[in-house]
PDB file of C-alpha atoms in Angstrom:
ATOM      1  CA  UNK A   1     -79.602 146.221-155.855  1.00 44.00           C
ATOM      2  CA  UNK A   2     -77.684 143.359-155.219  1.00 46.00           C
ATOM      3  CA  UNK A   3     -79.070 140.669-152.645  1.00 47.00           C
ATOM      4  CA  UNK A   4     -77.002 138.133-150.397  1.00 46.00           C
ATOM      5  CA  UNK A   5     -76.615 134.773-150.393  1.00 46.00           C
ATOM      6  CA  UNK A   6     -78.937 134.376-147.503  1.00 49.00           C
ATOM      7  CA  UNK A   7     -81.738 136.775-148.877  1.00 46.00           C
ATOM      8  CA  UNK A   8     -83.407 134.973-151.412  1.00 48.00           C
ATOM      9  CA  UNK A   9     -86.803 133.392-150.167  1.00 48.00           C
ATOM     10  CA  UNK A  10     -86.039 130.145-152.540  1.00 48.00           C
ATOM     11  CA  UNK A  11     -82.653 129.196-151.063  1.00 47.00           C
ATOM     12  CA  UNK A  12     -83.037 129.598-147.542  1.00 45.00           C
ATOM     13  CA  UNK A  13     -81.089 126.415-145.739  1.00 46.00           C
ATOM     14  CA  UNK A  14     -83.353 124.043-143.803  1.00 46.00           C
ATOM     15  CA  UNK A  15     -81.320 124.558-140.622  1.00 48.00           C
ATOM     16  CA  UNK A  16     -82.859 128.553-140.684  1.00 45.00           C
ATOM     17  CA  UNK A  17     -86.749 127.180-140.369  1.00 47.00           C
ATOM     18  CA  UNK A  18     -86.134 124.674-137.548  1.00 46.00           C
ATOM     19  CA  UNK A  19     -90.271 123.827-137.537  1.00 49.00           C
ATOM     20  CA  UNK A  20     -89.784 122.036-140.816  1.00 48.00           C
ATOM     21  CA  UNK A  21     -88.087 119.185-139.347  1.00 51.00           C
ATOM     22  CA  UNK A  22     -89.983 115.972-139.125  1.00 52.00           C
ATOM     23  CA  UNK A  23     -91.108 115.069-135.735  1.00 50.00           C
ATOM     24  CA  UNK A  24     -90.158 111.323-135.232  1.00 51.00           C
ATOM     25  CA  UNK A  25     -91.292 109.168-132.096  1.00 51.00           C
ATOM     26  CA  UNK A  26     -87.596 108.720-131.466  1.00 49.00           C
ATOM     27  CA  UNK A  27     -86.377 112.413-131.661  1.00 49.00           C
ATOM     28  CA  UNK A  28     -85.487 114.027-127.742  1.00 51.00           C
ATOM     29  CA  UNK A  29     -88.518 116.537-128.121  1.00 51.00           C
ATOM     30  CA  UNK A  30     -90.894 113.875-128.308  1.00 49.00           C
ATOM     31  CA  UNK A  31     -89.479 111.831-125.776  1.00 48.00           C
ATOM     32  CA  UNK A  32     -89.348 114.491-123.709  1.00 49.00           C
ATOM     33  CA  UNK A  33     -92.925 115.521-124.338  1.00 54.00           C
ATOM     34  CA  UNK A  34     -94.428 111.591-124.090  1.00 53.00           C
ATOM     35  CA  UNK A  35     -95.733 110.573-120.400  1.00 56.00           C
ATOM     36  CA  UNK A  36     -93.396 107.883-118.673  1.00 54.00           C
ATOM     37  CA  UNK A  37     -94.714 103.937-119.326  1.00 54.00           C
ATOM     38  CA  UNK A  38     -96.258 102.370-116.272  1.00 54.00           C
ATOM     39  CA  UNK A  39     -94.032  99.743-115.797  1.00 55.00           C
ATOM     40  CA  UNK A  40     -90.913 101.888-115.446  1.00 54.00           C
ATOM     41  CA  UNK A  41     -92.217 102.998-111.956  1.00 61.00           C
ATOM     42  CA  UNK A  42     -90.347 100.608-109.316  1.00 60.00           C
ATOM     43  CA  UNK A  43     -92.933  98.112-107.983  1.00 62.00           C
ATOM     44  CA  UNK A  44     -93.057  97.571-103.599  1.00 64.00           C
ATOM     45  CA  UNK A  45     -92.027  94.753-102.113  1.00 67.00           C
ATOM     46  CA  UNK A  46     -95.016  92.615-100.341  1.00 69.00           C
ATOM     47  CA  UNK A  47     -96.118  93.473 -96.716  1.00 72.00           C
ATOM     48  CA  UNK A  48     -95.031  90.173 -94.803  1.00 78.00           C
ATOM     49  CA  UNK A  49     -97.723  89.373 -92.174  1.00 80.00           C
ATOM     50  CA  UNK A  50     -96.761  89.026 -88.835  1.00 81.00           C
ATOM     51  CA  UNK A  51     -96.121  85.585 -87.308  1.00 82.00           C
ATOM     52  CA  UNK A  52     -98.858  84.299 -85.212  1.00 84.00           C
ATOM     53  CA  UNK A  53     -99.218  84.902 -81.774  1.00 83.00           C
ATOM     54  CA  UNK A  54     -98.854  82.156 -79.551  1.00 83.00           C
ATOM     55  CA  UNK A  55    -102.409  81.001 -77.509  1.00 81.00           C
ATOM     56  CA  UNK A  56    -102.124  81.862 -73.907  1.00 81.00           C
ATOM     57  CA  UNK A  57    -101.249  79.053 -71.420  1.00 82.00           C
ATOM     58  CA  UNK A  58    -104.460  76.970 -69.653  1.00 80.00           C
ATOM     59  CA  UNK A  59    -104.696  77.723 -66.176  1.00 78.00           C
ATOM     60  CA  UNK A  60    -105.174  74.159 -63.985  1.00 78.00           C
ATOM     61  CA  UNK A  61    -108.499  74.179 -62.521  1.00 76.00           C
ATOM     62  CA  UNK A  62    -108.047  75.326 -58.968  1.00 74.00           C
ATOM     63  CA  UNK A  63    -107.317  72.825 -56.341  1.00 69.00           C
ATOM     64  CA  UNK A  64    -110.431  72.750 -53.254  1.00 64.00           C
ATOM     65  CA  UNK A  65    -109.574  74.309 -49.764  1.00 63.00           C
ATOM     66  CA  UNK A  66    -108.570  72.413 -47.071  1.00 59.00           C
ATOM     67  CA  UNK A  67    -106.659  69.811 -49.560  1.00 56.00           C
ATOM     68  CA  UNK A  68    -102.902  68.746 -49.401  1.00 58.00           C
ATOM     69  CA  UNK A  69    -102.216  69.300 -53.063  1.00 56.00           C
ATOM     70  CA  UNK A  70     -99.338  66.501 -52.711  1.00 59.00           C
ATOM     71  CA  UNK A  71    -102.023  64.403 -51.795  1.00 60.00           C
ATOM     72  CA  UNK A  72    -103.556  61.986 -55.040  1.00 61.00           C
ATOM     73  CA  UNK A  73    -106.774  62.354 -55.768  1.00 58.00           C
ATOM     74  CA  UNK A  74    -108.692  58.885 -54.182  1.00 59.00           C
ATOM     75  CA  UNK A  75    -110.404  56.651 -57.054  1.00 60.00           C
ATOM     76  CA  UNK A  76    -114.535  56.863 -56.803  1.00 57.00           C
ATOM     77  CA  UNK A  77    -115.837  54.066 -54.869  1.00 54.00           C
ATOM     78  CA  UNK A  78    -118.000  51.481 -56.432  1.00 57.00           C
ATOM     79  CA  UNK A  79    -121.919  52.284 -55.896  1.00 55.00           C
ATOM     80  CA  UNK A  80    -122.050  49.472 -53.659  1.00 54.00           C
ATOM     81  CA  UNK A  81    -119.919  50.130 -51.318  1.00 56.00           C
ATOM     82  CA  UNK A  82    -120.646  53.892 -50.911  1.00 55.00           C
ATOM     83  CA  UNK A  83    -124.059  52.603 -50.415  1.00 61.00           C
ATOM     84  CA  UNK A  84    -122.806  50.258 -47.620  1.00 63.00           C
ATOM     85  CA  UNK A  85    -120.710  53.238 -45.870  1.00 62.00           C
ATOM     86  CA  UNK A  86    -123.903  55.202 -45.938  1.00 65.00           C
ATOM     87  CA  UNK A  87    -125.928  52.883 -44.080  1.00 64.00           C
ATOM     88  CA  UNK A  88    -123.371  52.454 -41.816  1.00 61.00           C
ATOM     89  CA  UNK A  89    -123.084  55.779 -40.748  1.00 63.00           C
ATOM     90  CA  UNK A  90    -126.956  56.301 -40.639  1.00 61.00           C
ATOM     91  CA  UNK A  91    -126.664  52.978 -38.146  1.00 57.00           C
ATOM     92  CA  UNK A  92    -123.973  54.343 -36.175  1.00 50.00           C
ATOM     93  CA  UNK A  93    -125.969  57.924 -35.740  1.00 56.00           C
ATOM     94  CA  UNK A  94    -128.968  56.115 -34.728  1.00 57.00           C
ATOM     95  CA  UNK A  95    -127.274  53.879 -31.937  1.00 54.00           C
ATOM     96  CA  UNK A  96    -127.961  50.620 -33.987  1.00 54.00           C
ATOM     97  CA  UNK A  97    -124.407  49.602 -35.564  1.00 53.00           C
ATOM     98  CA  UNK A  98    -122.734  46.379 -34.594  1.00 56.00           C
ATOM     99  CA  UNK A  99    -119.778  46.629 -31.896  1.00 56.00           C
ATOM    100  CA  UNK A 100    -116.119  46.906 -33.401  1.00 57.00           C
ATOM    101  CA  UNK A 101    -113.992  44.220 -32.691  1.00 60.00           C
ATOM    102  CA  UNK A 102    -111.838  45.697 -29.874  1.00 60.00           C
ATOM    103  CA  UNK A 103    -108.567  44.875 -29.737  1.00 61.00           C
ATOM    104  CA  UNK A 104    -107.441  42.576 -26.456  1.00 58.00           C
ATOM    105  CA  UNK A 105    -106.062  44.160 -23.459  1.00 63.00           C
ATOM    106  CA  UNK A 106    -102.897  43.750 -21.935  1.00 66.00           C
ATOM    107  CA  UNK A 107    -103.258  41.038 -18.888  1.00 64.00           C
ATOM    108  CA  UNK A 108    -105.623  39.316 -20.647  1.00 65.00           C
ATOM    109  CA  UNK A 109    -105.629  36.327 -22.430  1.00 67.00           C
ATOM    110  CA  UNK A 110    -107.271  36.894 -26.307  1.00 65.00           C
ATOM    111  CA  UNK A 111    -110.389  35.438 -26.936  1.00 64.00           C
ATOM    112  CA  UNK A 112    -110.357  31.521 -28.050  1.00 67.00           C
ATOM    113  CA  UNK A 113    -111.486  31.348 -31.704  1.00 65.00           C
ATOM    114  CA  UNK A 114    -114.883  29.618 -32.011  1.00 54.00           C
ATOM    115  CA  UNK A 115    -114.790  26.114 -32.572  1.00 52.00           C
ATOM    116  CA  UNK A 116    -114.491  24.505 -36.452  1.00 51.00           C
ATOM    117  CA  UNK A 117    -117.809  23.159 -37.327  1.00 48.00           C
ATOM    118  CA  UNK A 118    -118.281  19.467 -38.042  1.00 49.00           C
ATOM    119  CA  UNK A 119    -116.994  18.442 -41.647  1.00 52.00           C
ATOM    120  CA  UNK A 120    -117.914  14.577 -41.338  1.00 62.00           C
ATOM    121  CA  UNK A 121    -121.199  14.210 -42.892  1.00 81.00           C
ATOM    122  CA  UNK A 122    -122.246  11.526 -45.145  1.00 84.00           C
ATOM    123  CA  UNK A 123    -121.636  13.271 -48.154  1.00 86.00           C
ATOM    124  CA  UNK A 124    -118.216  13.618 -47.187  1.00 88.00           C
ATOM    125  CA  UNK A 125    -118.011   9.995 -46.488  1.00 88.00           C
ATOM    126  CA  UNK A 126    -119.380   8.941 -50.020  1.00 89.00           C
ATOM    127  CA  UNK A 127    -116.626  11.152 -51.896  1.00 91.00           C
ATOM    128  CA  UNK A 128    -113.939   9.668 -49.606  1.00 91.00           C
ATOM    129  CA  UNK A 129    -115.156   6.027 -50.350  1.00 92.00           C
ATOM    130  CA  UNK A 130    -115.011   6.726 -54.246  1.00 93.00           C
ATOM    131  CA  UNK A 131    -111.761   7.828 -54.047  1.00 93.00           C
ATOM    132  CA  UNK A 132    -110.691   4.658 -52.356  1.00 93.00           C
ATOM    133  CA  UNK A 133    -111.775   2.684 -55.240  1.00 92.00           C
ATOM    134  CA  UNK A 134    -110.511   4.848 -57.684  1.00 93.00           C
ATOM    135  CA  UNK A 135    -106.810   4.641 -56.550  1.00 92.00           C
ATOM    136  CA  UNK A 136    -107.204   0.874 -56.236  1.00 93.00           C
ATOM    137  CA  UNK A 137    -108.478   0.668 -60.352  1.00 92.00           C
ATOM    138  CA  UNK A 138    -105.898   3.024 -60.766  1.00 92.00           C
ATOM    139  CA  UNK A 139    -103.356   0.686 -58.804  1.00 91.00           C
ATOM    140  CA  UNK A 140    -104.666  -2.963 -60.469  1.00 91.00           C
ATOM    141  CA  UNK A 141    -104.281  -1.053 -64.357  1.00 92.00           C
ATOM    142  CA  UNK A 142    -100.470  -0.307 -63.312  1.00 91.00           C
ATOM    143  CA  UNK A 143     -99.655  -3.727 -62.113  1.00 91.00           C
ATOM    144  CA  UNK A 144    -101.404  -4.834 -65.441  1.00 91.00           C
ATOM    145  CA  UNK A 145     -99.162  -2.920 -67.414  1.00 90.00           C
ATOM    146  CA  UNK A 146     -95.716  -3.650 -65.296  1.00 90.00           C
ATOM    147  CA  UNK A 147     -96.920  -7.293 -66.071  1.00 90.00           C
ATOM    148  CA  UNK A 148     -97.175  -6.698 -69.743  1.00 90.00           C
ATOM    149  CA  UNK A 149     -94.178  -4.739 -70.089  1.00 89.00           C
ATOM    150  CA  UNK A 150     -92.015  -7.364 -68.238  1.00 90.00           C
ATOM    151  CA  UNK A 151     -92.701 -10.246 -70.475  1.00 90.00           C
ATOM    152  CA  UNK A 152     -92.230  -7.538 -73.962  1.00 88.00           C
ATOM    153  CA  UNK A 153     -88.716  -7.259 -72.201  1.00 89.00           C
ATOM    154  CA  UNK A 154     -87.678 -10.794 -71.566  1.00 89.00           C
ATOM    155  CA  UNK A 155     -89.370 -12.009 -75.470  1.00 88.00           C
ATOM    156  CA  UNK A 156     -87.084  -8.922 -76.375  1.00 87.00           C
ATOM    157  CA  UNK A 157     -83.913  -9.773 -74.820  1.00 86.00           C
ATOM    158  CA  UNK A 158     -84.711 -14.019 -75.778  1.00 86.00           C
ATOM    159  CA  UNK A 159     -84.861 -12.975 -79.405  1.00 84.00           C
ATOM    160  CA  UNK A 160     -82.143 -10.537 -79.324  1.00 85.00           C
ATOM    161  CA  UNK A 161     -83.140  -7.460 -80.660  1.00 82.00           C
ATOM    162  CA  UNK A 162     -81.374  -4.620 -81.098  1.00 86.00           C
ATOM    163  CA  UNK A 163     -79.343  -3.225 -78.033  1.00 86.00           C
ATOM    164  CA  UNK A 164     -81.089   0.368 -78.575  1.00 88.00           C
ATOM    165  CA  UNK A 165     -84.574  -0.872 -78.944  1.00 86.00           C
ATOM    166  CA  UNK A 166     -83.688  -3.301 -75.541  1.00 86.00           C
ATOM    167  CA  UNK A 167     -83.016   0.186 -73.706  1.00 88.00           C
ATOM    168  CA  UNK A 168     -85.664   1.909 -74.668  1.00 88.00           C
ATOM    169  CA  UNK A 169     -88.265  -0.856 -73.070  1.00 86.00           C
ATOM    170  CA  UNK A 170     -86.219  -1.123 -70.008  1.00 88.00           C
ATOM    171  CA  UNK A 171     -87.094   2.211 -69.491  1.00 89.00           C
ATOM    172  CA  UNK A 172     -90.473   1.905 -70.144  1.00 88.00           C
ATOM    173  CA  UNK A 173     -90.605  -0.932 -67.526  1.00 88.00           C
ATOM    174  CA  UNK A 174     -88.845   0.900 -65.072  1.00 88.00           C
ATOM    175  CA  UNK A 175     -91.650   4.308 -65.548  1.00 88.00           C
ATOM    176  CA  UNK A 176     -94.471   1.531 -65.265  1.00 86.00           C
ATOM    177  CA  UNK A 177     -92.607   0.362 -61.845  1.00 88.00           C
ATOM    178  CA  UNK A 178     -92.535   3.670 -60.280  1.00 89.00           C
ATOM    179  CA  UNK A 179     -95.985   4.108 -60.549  1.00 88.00           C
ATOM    180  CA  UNK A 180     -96.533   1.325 -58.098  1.00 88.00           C
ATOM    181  CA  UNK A 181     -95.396   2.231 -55.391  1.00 89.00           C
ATOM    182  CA  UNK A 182     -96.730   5.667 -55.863  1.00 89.00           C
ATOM    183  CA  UNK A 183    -100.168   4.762 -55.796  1.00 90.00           C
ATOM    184  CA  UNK A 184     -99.700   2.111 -52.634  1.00 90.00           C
ATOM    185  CA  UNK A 185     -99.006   5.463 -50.793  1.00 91.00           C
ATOM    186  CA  UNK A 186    -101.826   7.595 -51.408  1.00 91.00           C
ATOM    187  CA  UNK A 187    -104.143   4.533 -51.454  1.00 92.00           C
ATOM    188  CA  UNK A 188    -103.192   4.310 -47.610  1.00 91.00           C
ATOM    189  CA  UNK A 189    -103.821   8.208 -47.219  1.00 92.00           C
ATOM    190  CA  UNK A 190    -107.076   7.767 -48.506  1.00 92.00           C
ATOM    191  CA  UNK A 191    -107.988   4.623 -46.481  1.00 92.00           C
ATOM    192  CA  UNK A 192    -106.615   6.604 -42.675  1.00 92.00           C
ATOM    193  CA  UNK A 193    -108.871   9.915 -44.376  1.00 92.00           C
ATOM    194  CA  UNK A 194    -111.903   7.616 -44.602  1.00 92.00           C
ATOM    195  CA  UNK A 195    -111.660   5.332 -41.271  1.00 91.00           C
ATOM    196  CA  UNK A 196    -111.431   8.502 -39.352  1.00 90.00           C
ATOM    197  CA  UNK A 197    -114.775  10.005 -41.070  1.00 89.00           C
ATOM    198  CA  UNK A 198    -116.460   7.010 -40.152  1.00 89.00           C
ATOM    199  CA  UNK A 199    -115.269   6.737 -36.664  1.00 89.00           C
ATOM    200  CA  UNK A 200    -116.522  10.181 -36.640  1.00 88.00           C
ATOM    201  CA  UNK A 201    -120.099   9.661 -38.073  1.00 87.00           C
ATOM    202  CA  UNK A 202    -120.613   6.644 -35.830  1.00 85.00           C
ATOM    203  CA  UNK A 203    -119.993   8.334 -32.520  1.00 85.00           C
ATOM    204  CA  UNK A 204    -122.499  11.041 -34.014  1.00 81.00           C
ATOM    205  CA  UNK A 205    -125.269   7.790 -34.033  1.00 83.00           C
ATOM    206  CA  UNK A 206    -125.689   8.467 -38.326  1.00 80.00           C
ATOM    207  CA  UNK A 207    -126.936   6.367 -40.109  1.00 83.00           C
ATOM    208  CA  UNK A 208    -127.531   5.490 -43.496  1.00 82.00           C
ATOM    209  CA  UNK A 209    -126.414   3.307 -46.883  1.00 86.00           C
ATOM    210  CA  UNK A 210    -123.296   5.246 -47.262  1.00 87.00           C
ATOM    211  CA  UNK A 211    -121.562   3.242 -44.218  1.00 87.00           C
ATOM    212  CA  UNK A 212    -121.964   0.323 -45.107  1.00 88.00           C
ATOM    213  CA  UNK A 213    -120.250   0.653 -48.021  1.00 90.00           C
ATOM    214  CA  UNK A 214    -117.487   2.120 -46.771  1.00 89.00           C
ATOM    215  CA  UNK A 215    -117.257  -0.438 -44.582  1.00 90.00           C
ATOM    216  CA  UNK A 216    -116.914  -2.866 -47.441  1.00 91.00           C
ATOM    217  CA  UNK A 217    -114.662  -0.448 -49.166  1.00 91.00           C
ATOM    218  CA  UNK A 218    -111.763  -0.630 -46.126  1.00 91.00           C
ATOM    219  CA  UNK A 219    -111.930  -4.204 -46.068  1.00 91.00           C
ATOM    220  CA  UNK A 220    -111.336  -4.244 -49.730  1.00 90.00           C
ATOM    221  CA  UNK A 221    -108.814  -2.012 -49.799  1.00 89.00           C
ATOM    222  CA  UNK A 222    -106.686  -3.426 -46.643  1.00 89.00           C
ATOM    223  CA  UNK A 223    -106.825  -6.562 -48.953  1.00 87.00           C
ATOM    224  CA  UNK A 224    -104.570  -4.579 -51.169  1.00 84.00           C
ATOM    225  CA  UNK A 225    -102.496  -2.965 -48.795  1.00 81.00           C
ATOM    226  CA  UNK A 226    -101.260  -5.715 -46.568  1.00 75.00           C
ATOM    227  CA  UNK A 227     -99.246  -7.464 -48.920  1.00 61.00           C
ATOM    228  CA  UNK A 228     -97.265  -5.308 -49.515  1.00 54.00           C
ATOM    229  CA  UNK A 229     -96.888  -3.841 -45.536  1.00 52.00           C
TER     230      UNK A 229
END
């Protein structure tokens, strides 16, 4: 009995027993059979938070009845003086307060202010005699000086110095001058200020060392004013 090609147990072909193939990792089967990796699945996108809600707008504290609200608010008053308005209305309920000033009617003359009260006193009359015989040191130290500077200016222009240096103690002279007359004039303000203050004190009957020497001080000091009246 003749066998085929295909019969014999020892020849068979390797594509007839398909289960003899190896199995590789990189054959379809296996790949098919294998789980999927993990990081093939598609990873979601972060939840973004939601912006922050904005705080709710603070009321203004509410304005008391009876109040204009264009009105401004009036500045606390000092302790004192809220102390002061209090007794004054306690005084006013009890009948005690001190009459307003009213103002005048019409017809009828205002009231005549109330008389200025008597500023000569002897204390007055001491300043007033100091500050006569201040002006007149003050008035003797110029005259000094315009004395001084006058001869400087004619040793000056005798020696013939320089035309600049000549100027500038002209003008120096000519300051010192002006200071003269100057004081003259409020020396005699002084001296009228203090002959009427003692007029005053001596029809008043005061007495005391403070005239006398203020006395002596307007006799000194019309010394230095007449010569030059």
């Amino acid at each position: 009995m003749l066998l085929g090609y295909n019969s014999h147990p020892t020849q068979s072909s390797p594509q007839a027993t398909p289960q003899s193939q190896p199995v590789t990792p990189g054959s379809r089967s296996t790949a098919a059979r294998l789980p999927a990796a993990p990081h093939a699945r598609p990873l979601a996108a972060p939840a973004r938070r939601p912006p922050p809600r904005p705080a709710p707008p603070v009321a203004p504290p509410p304005r008391p009845v009876g109040r204009d609200p264009g009105r401004r608010a009036a500045r606390p008053l000092h302790p004192g003086r809220a102390s002061s308005r209090r007794r004054r209305r306690r005084t006013v309920r009890r009948g005690t307060a001190p009459p307003l000033r009213q103002a005048p009617r019409p017809g009828r003359p205002p009231p005549s202010p109330a008389p200025p009260a008597r500023m000569a006193t002897l204390r007055n009359l001491k300043i007033k005699t100091s500050t006569c015989k201040r002006i007149v040191k003050e008035l003797r130290s110029y005259e000094k000086e315009v004395e001084k500077e006058a001869a400087k200016t004619a040793d000056m222009k005798e020696k013939g110095a320089d035309p600049y240096d000549l100027k500038q103690q002209e003008n120096v002279l000519a300051e010192s001058r002006m200071m003269v007359p100057d004081c003259h004039k409020r020396l005699e303000t002084a001296l009228a200020d203090l002959k009427a203050t003692l007029a005053e004190l001596k029809e008043a009957n005061e007495q005391g060392a403070e005239i006398g020497e203020a006395e002596s001080t307007i006799m000194e000091v019309e010394a230095v004013v007449k010569p030059t009246e």
